[in-house]
């Protein structure tokens, strides 16, 4: 009887121990968590939950945390300070992306399927790579690329876009983040006057901070002088 009680106690300790959160290891040299550099920037990391075009968490995203190279984080902090004077804030949707996450997205895309009215309304899932909406490689894995929008600090209600992320409370950009459609091209016309002005505001602010825009996605920016131009990383996205 005593041995049975001891076994039960040992099992209870094992179960309790397995429920403890795993501590994240140190980040690679040159990387930081954005909250440690610019805590006022809003983080809405979509690939750490199911509210994204895969409708599930993406491999490698163990926490909804923005990680960037220190250079990119400090540049983004400068952009934040500049727009804060206008009652605005940056909202980041994705930052560093592990190589395993890029592979996960590619495998998911290759599995095929019909269009998705929210995320890719005019193209089949299996054509997302061929159409250039999902990359077999990603600059995000170098750590100095960010998907970002601008929102009012006071969270004033704004119109919800029909395509892409619809609940981010950003300014009107014509589409939401990750709308895989020609309407997401930064200079796309025709586009409503307010959306066009907001895209210009974002591009101008990010350019002044040292970032360059990817013309097919109004939200996608890479640091012009990134420190790891030819290196991709695969460590997981974790919280401290």
Coordinates of C-alpha atoms in Angstrom, one line a residue, residues 48-236:
X48 CA 0.8 32.5 -33.1
X49 CA -2.9 31.7 -33.1
X50 CA -5.6 30.7 -35.6
X51 CA -6.6 34.1 -36.8
X52 CA -4.6 34.0 -40.1
X53 CA -4.9 32.5 -43.6
X54 CA -3.9 29.0 -42.4
X55 CA -6.7 29.1 -39.8
X56 CA -4.3 27.6 -37.2
X57 CA -1.1 28.3 -35.4
X58 CA 2.0 28.2 -37.6
X59 CA 4.9 26.0 -36.8
X60 CA 7.6 27.9 -34.9
X61 CA 5.4 30.5 -33.3
X62 CA 5.3 29.4 -29.6
X63 CA 4.2 32.9 -28.4
X64 CA 2.6 36.0 -29.9
X65 CA 5.8 38.0 -29.7
X66 CA 7.7 40.2 -32.1
X67 CA 11.4 39.4 -32.4
X68 CA 13.7 41.5 -34.6
X69 CA 17.3 42.3 -35.1
X70 CA 18.4 45.1 -32.8
X71 CA 18.9 47.4 -35.8
X72 CA 15.3 46.8 -37.1
X73 CA 13.8 47.2 -33.6
X74 CA 15.6 50.5 -33.0
X75 CA 14.6 51.8 -36.4
X76 CA 11.0 50.8 -35.7
X77 CA 11.1 52.6 -32.4
X78 CA 12.1 55.8 -34.2
X79 CA 9.1 55.5 -36.5
X80 CA 6.9 55.0 -33.5
X81 CA 8.2 58.2 -31.8
X82 CA 7.6 60.1 -35.0
X83 CA 4.0 59.1 -35.5
X84 CA 3.1 59.3 -31.8
X85 CA 3.1 63.0 -32.1
X86 CA 0.0 62.6 -34.3
X87 CA -1.8 60.4 -31.9
X88 CA -0.9 57.2 -33.9
X89 CA 0.8 54.0 -33.1
X90 CA 2.4 51.2 -35.1
X91 CA 0.8 47.7 -35.1
X92 CA 3.0 44.8 -36.0
X93 CA 1.5 41.6 -37.4
X94 CA 4.7 39.6 -38.0
X95 CA 8.4 40.2 -37.4
X96 CA 11.1 37.5 -37.4
X97 CA 9.7 34.3 -39.0
X98 CA 11.4 31.0 -38.4
X99 CA 12.5 29.1 -41.5
X100 CA 10.3 26.2 -40.2
X101 CA 7.3 28.5 -40.3
X102 CA 8.0 29.4 -44.0
X103 CA 8.2 25.6 -44.8
X104 CA 5.0 25.0 -42.9
X105 CA 3.2 27.7 -45.0
X106 CA 4.6 26.2 -48.2
X107 CA 3.5 22.7 -47.3
X108 CA 0.0 23.9 -46.3
X109 CA -0.3 25.9 -49.6
X110 CA 0.8 22.9 -51.7
X111 CA -2.0 20.8 -50.2
X112 CA -4.4 22.8 -52.3
X113 CA -8.0 23.9 -51.8
X114 CA -10.6 26.4 -53.0
X115 CA -10.3 30.2 -52.6
X116 CA -10.9 31.7 -49.1
X117 CA -13.3 34.6 -49.2
X118 CA -11.5 36.4 -46.3
X119 CA -7.9 35.8 -47.1
X120 CA -7.5 34.9 -50.8
X121 CA -10.9 35.4 -52.5
X122 CA -9.8 35.2 -56.2
X123 CA -7.1 32.5 -56.2
X124 CA -7.0 28.9 -55.3
X125 CA -4.9 27.8 -52.3
X126 CA -2.7 25.7 -54.4
X127 CA -1.8 28.7 -56.6
X128 CA -0.7 31.0 -53.8
X129 CA 3.0 30.3 -54.3
X130 CA 2.8 30.6 -58.1
X131 CA 1.0 33.9 -57.8
X132 CA 3.6 35.2 -55.4
X133 CA 1.5 35.5 -52.3
X134 CA 3.3 32.8 -50.3
X135 CA 7.1 32.6 -50.6
X136 CA 9.2 29.4 -50.6
X137 CA 11.8 31.6 -48.9
X138 CA 11.1 34.7 -46.8
X139 CA 13.1 37.8 -45.9
X140 CA 11.3 37.6 -42.5
X141 CA 13.7 34.8 -41.6
X142 CA 16.6 37.2 -41.7
X143 CA 15.1 39.1 -38.8
X144 CA 14.8 42.7 -40.2
X145 CA 11.5 42.5 -42.0
X146 CA 8.2 43.5 -40.4
X147 CA 4.5 43.4 -41.4
X148 CA 3.0 46.6 -40.0
X149 CA 0.2 49.0 -40.1
X150 CA -0.8 52.2 -38.3
X151 CA -3.7 52.6 -35.8
X152 CA -5.1 55.5 -33.8
X153 CA -3.9 55.5 -30.2
X154 CA -7.4 56.0 -28.9
X155 CA -8.7 52.9 -30.9
X156 CA -11.4 54.9 -32.7
X157 CA -13.6 52.5 -34.6
X158 CA -12.7 52.2 -38.2
X159 CA -14.3 50.4 -41.2
X160 CA -13.5 46.7 -41.3
X161 CA -11.9 45.5 -44.6
X162 CA -13.6 42.7 -46.6
X163 CA -10.3 40.9 -47.2
X164 CA -7.4 40.1 -44.8
X165 CA -7.2 40.7 -41.1
X166 CA -10.5 42.4 -40.2
X167 CA -10.3 43.0 -36.5
X168 CA -7.0 44.9 -36.1
X169 CA -8.5 48.4 -35.5
X170 CA -6.0 50.0 -37.8
X171 CA -6.5 53.0 -40.1
X172 CA -8.3 52.3 -43.4
X173 CA -5.7 50.8 -45.8
X174 CA -8.2 49.5 -48.3
X175 CA -7.6 45.9 -47.3
X176 CA -6.5 44.1 -44.2
X177 CA -3.1 42.5 -43.5
X178 CA -2.5 39.3 -45.5
X179 CA -5.2 40.0 -48.1
X180 CA -3.8 38.0 -51.0
X181 CA -5.3 40.0 -53.8
X182 CA -4.1 42.7 -56.3
X183 CA -5.9 45.3 -54.2
X184 CA -3.0 44.9 -51.6
X185 CA -0.4 46.3 -54.0
X186 CA 0.9 49.4 -52.4
X187 CA 0.3 51.7 -55.3
X188 CA -2.9 50.0 -56.5
X189 CA -5.5 52.1 -58.2
X190 CA -8.4 52.8 -58.1
X191 CA -8.3 53.0 -54.3
X192 CA -10.3 55.2 -51.9
X193 CA -8.8 58.5 -51.2
X194 CA -8.5 57.8 -47.4
X195 CA -6.9 54.4 -47.9
X196 CA -4.5 55.8 -50.5
X197 CA -3.5 58.6 -48.1
X198 CA -3.0 56.1 -45.2
X199 CA -0.8 53.9 -47.4
X200 CA 1.3 56.9 -48.3
X201 CA 1.5 57.9 -44.6
X202 CA 2.8 54.4 -43.7
X203 CA 5.3 54.2 -46.5
X204 CA 6.6 57.7 -45.8
X205 CA 7.0 57.1 -42.1
X206 CA 8.7 53.7 -42.6
X207 CA 11.0 55.1 -45.4
X208 CA 12.1 57.9 -43.0
X209 CA 13.0 55.2 -40.5
X210 CA 15.2 53.3 -43.0
X211 CA 12.7 50.7 -44.3
X212 CA 11.8 49.9 -47.9
X213 CA 8.4 48.7 -48.9
X214 CA 7.5 45.5 -50.9
X215 CA 5.3 46.9 -53.7
X216 CA 2.9 43.9 -53.7
X217 CA 2.0 44.3 -50.0
X218 CA 1.4 47.6 -48.5
X219 CA 2.2 46.2 -45.0
X220 CA 5.5 44.6 -45.8
X221 CA 8.8 46.5 -45.0
X222 CA 12.4 45.4 -44.8
X223 CA 15.2 47.4 -43.2
X224 CA 17.4 48.8 -46.0
X225 CA 20.6 48.1 -44.2
X226 CA 19.8 44.8 -42.5
X227 CA 22.6 43.1 -40.7
X228 CA 22.0 39.5 -41.9
X229 CA 21.5 40.0 -45.6
X230 CA 22.4 36.4 -46.6
X231 CA 21.5 34.4 -43.5
X232 CA 18.2 32.9 -42.5
X233 CA 17.4 31.7 -39.0
X234 CA 15.2 29.0 -37.5
X235 CA 15.0 29.5 -33.8
X236 CA 11.4 29.5 -32.5

